[in-house]
XYZ file of C-alpha atoms in Angstrom:
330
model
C 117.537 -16.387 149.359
C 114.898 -14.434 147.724
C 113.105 -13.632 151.173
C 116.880 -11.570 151.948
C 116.321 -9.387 148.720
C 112.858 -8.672 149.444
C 113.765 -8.086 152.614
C 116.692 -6.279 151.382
C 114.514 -4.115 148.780
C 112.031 -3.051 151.661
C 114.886 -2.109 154.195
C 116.086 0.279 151.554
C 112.781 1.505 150.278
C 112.168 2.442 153.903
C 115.815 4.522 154.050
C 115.024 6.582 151.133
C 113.440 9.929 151.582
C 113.259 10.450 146.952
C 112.324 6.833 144.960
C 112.181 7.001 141.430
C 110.470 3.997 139.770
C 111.072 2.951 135.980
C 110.449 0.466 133.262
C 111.186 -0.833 129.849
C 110.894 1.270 126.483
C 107.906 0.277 124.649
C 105.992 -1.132 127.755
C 103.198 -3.794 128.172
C 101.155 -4.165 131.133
C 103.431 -5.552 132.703
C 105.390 -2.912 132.538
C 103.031 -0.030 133.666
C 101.317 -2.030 135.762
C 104.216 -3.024 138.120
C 105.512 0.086 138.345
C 101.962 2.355 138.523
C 101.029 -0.392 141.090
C 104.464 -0.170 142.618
C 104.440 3.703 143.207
C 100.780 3.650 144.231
C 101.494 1.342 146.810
C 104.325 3.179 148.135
C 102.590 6.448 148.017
C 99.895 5.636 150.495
C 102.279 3.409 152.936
C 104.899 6.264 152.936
C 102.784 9.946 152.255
C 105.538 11.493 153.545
C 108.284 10.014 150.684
C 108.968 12.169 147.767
C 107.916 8.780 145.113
C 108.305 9.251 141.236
C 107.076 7.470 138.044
C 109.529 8.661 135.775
C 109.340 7.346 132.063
C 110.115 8.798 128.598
C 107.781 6.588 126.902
C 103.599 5.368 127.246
C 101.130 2.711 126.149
C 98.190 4.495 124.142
C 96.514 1.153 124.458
C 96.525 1.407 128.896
C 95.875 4.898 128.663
C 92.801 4.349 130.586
C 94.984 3.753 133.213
C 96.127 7.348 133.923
C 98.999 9.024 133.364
C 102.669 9.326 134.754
C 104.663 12.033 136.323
C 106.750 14.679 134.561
C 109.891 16.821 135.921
C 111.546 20.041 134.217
C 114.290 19.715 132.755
C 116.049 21.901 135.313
C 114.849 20.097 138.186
C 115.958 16.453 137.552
C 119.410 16.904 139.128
C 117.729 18.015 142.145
C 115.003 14.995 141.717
C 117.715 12.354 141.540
C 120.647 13.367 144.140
C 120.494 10.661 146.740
C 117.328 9.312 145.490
C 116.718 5.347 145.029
C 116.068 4.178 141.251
C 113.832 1.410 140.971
C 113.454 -0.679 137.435
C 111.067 -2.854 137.205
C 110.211 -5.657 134.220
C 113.721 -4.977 132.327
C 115.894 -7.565 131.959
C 119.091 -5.037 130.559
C 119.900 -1.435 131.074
C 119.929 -0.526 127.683
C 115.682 -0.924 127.445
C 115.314 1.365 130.623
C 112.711 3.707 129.491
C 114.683 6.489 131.752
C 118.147 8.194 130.378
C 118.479 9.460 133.887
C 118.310 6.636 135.975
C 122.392 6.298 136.406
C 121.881 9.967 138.399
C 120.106 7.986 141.502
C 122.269 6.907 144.320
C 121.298 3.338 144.138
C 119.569 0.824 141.525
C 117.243 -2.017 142.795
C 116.628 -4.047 139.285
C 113.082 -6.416 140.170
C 112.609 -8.773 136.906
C 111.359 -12.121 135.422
C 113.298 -11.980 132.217
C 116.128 -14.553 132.128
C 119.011 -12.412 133.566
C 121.495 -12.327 130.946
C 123.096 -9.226 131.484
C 122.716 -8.202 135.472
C 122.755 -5.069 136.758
C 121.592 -3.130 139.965
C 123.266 -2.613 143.471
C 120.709 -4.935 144.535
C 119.026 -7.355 141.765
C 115.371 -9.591 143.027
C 114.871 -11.579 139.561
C 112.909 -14.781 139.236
C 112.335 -16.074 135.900
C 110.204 -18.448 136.839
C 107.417 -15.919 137.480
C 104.312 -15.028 134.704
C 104.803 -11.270 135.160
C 106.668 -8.724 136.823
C 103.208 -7.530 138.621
C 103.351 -11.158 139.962
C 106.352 -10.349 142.008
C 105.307 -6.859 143.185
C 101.851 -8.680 144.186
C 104.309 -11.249 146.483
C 106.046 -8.311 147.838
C 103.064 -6.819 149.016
C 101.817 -10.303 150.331
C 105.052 -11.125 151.919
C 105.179 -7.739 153.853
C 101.730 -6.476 154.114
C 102.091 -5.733 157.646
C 103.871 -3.135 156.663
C 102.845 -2.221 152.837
C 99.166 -0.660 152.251
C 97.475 -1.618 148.928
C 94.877 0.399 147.733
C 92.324 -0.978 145.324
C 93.802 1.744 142.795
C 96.980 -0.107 143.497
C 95.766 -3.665 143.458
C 93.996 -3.010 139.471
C 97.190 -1.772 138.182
C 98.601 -4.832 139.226
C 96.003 -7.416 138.586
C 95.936 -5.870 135.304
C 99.842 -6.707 134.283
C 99.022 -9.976 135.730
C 96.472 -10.574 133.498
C 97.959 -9.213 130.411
C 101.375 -10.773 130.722
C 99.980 -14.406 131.784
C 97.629 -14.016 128.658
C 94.397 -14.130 130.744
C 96.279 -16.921 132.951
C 96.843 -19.116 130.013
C 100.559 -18.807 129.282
C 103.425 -21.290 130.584
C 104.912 -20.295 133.851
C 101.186 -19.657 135.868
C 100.961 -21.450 138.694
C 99.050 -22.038 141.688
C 101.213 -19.220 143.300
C 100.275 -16.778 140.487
C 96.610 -17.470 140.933
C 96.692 -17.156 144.882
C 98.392 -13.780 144.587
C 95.920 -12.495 142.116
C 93.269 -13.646 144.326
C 95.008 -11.623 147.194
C 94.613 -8.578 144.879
C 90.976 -9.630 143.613
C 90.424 -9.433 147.177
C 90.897 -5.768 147.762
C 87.644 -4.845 145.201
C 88.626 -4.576 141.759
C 86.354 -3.921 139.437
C 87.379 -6.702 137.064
C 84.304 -5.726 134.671
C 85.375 -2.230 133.817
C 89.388 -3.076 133.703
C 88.832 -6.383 130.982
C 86.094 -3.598 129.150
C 89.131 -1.790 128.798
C 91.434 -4.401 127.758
C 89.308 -6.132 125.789
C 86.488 -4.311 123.867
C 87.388 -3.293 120.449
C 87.025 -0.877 117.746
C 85.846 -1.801 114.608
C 89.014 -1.022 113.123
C 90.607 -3.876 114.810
C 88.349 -6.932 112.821
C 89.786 -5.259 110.036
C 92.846 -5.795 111.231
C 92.447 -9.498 112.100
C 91.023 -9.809 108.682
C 94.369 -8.573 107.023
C 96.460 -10.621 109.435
C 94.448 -13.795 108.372
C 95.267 -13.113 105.053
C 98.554 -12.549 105.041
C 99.582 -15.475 107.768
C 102.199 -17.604 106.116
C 103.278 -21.065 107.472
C 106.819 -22.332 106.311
C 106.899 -26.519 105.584
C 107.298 -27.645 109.445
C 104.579 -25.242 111.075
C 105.972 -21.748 111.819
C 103.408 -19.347 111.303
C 104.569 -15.381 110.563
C 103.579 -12.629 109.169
C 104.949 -9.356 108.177
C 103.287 -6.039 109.583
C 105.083 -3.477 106.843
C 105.539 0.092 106.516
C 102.472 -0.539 103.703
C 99.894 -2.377 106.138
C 100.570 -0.383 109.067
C 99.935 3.015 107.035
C 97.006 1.648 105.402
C 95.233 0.370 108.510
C 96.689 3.614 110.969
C 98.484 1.147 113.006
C 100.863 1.887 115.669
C 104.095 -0.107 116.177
C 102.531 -1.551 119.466
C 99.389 -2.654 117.746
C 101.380 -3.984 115.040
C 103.656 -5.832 117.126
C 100.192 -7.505 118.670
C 99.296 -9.240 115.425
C 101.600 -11.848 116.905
C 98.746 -12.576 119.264
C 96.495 -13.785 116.113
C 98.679 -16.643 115.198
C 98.915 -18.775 118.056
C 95.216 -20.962 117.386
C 96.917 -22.826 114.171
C 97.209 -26.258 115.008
C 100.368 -27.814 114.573
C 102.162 -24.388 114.495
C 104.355 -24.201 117.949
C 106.342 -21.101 116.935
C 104.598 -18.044 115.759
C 106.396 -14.832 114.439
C 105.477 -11.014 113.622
C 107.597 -8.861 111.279
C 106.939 -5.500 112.241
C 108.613 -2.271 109.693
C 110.227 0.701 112.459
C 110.946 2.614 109.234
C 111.651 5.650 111.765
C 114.595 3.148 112.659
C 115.096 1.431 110.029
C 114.588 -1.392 111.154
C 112.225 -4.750 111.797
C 111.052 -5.603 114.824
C 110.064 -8.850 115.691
C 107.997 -10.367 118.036
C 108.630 -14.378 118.727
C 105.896 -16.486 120.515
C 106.164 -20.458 120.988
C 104.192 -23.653 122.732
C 106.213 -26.430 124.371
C 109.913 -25.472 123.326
C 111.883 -22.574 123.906
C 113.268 -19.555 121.492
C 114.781 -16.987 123.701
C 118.302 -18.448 122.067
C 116.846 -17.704 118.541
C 116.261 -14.328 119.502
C 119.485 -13.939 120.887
C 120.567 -14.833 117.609
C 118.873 -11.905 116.218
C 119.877 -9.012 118.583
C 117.068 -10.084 121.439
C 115.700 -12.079 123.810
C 113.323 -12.218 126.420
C 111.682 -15.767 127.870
C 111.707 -19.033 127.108
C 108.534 -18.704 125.063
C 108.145 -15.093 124.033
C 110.697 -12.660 122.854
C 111.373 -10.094 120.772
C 114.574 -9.153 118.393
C 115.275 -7.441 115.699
C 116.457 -7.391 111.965
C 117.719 -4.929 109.838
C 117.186 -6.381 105.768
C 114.312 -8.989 104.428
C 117.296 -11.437 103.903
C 118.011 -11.365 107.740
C 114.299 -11.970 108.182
C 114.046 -15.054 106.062
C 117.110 -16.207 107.485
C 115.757 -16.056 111.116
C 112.152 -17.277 109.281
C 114.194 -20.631 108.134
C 116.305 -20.945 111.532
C 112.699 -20.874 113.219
C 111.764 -23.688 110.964
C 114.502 -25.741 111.362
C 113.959 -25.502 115.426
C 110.330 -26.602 115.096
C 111.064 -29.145 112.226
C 114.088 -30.766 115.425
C 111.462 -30.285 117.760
C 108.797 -32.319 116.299
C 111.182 -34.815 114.571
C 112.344 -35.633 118.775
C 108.791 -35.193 120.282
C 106.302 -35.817 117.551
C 103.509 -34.029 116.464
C 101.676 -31.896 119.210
C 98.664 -29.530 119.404
């Protein structure tokens, strides 16, 4: 079935004189690098295709990747009549990071999230898959008779492959995801210089992992959380995206299988929140919460401290069912 979308996706990439690709607000690597790798790819096998990267949001922390294409304001009708929009790595319409993608002729959603709320004239989405990047690197396997990847194109998507997958550790990488990257690894990326990138750090960001040690709390059956607010994040000149990463720092506790980060958007007013797990699944608490995302990492949101200790305890309870049925795991 999936070999008739991809198929599908190609015959109509190959129609289309004007693509426009997107993403998701707030994005990841996955995120840019699907889409950067996407257009890249598409640019060199088609020079003579008008191809877009259209966005309304960016990653400070993949800025070494280069930057994204902009369009006045008096030229996007013109951009968008009878173009193709492409959204990559979003699993609902309302998180497209482009509030003129409904102008395009056509949609073609590609996506790992679990689809929930479909949408697209034509919709490629395997949950099963570590990343988004992982699917565009299959594309370009499947049809690289026909596709040219340049080693420009191959880093942006190794690198969304890598992020996503958390270095190839995270649930859902398998000996598919590993073969494709070693397709890409194949075309001559300089893996030194892109994980220097990723994963060098200022000085600043000990400090940081000093606070978050801290201030980690664990509630009676394991769940570890903290909350990033408006205080710590002014105090250490955080972001919202490197907030939201403290969420990384809790997942080496043993006996904690659920892992949360409270993160203040006072510019919202709002709290983001960032869920991570081992072994059981919390998409459905985030969908609880106004979110959702994968079986083992998701994100949602709450809007008082009450709702947050009420989604703190409803995390505890899970875990405290979960171990009570499976016993006590690492």
């Amino acid at each position: 079935m999936n070999e008739e979308i991809k198929r599908k996706i190609l015959e109509k990439i190959e129609s289309y004189e004007k693509i426009i690709v997107s993403r998701h607000v707030r994005p990841d690597g996955d995120a840019i690098g699907s889409t950067k790798g996407l257009v890249e790819m598409l640019r060199e096998t088609y020079p003579e295709k008008q191809i877009y990267l259209l966005n309304e949001d960016y990653s400070d922390y993949l800025a070494f990747l280069g930057g994204e294409d902009e369009i006045a304001e008096n030229e996007i009708d013109a951009v968008y009549d009878g173009a193709l929009q492409i959204v990559i790595d979003t699993g609902t319409e309302n998180r497209i990071s482009n509030r003129n993608y409904k102008k395009a002729k056509e949609l073609i959603k590609i996506d790992h999230h679990i689809d929930d709320r479909p949408y697209g004239d034509v919709s490629w989405v395997e949950d099963f898959r570590s990343s988004a990047c992982e699917m565009i690197a299959d594309f370009y396997v499947t049809f690289r008779d026909r596709l040219k990847m340049s080693k420009q194109a191959a880093t942006y998507v190794y690198c969304g492959m890598v992020t996503d997958s958390g270095r190839f550790l995270y649930d859902g990488v398998t000996g598919d995801t590993l073969r494709l990257a070693g397709a890409l690894l194949d075309l001559g990326i300089d893996t030194q210089t892109l994980y220097a990138n990723l994963y060098t750090q200022e000085f600043e960001a000990f400090q940081l992992k000093s606070y978050v040690y801290d201030h980690i709390r664990i509630t009676p059956n394991g769940v570890a959380y903290i909350h990033m607010d408006d205080a710590a994040q002014k105090k250490l000149n955080l972001t919202l995206e490197e907030a939201s990463n403290t969420v990384g720092e809790l997942n080496q506790i043993r006996g904690s299988l659920i892992w949360l980060a409270f993160i203040d958007n006072q510019e919202k007013c709002e709290i983001r929140v960032r869920l991570r797990s081992r072994f059981l699944s919390i998409n459905e608490l985030a969908n609880r919460y106004h979110g959702g995302g994968h079986a083992q990492a998701a994100g949602a949101t709450v809007y008082t401290e009450e709702e947050m200790q009420r989604l703190i305890e409803d995390a505890d309870k899970l875990l405290g069912e979960f171990k009570k049925a499976n016993g006590e795991k690492l």
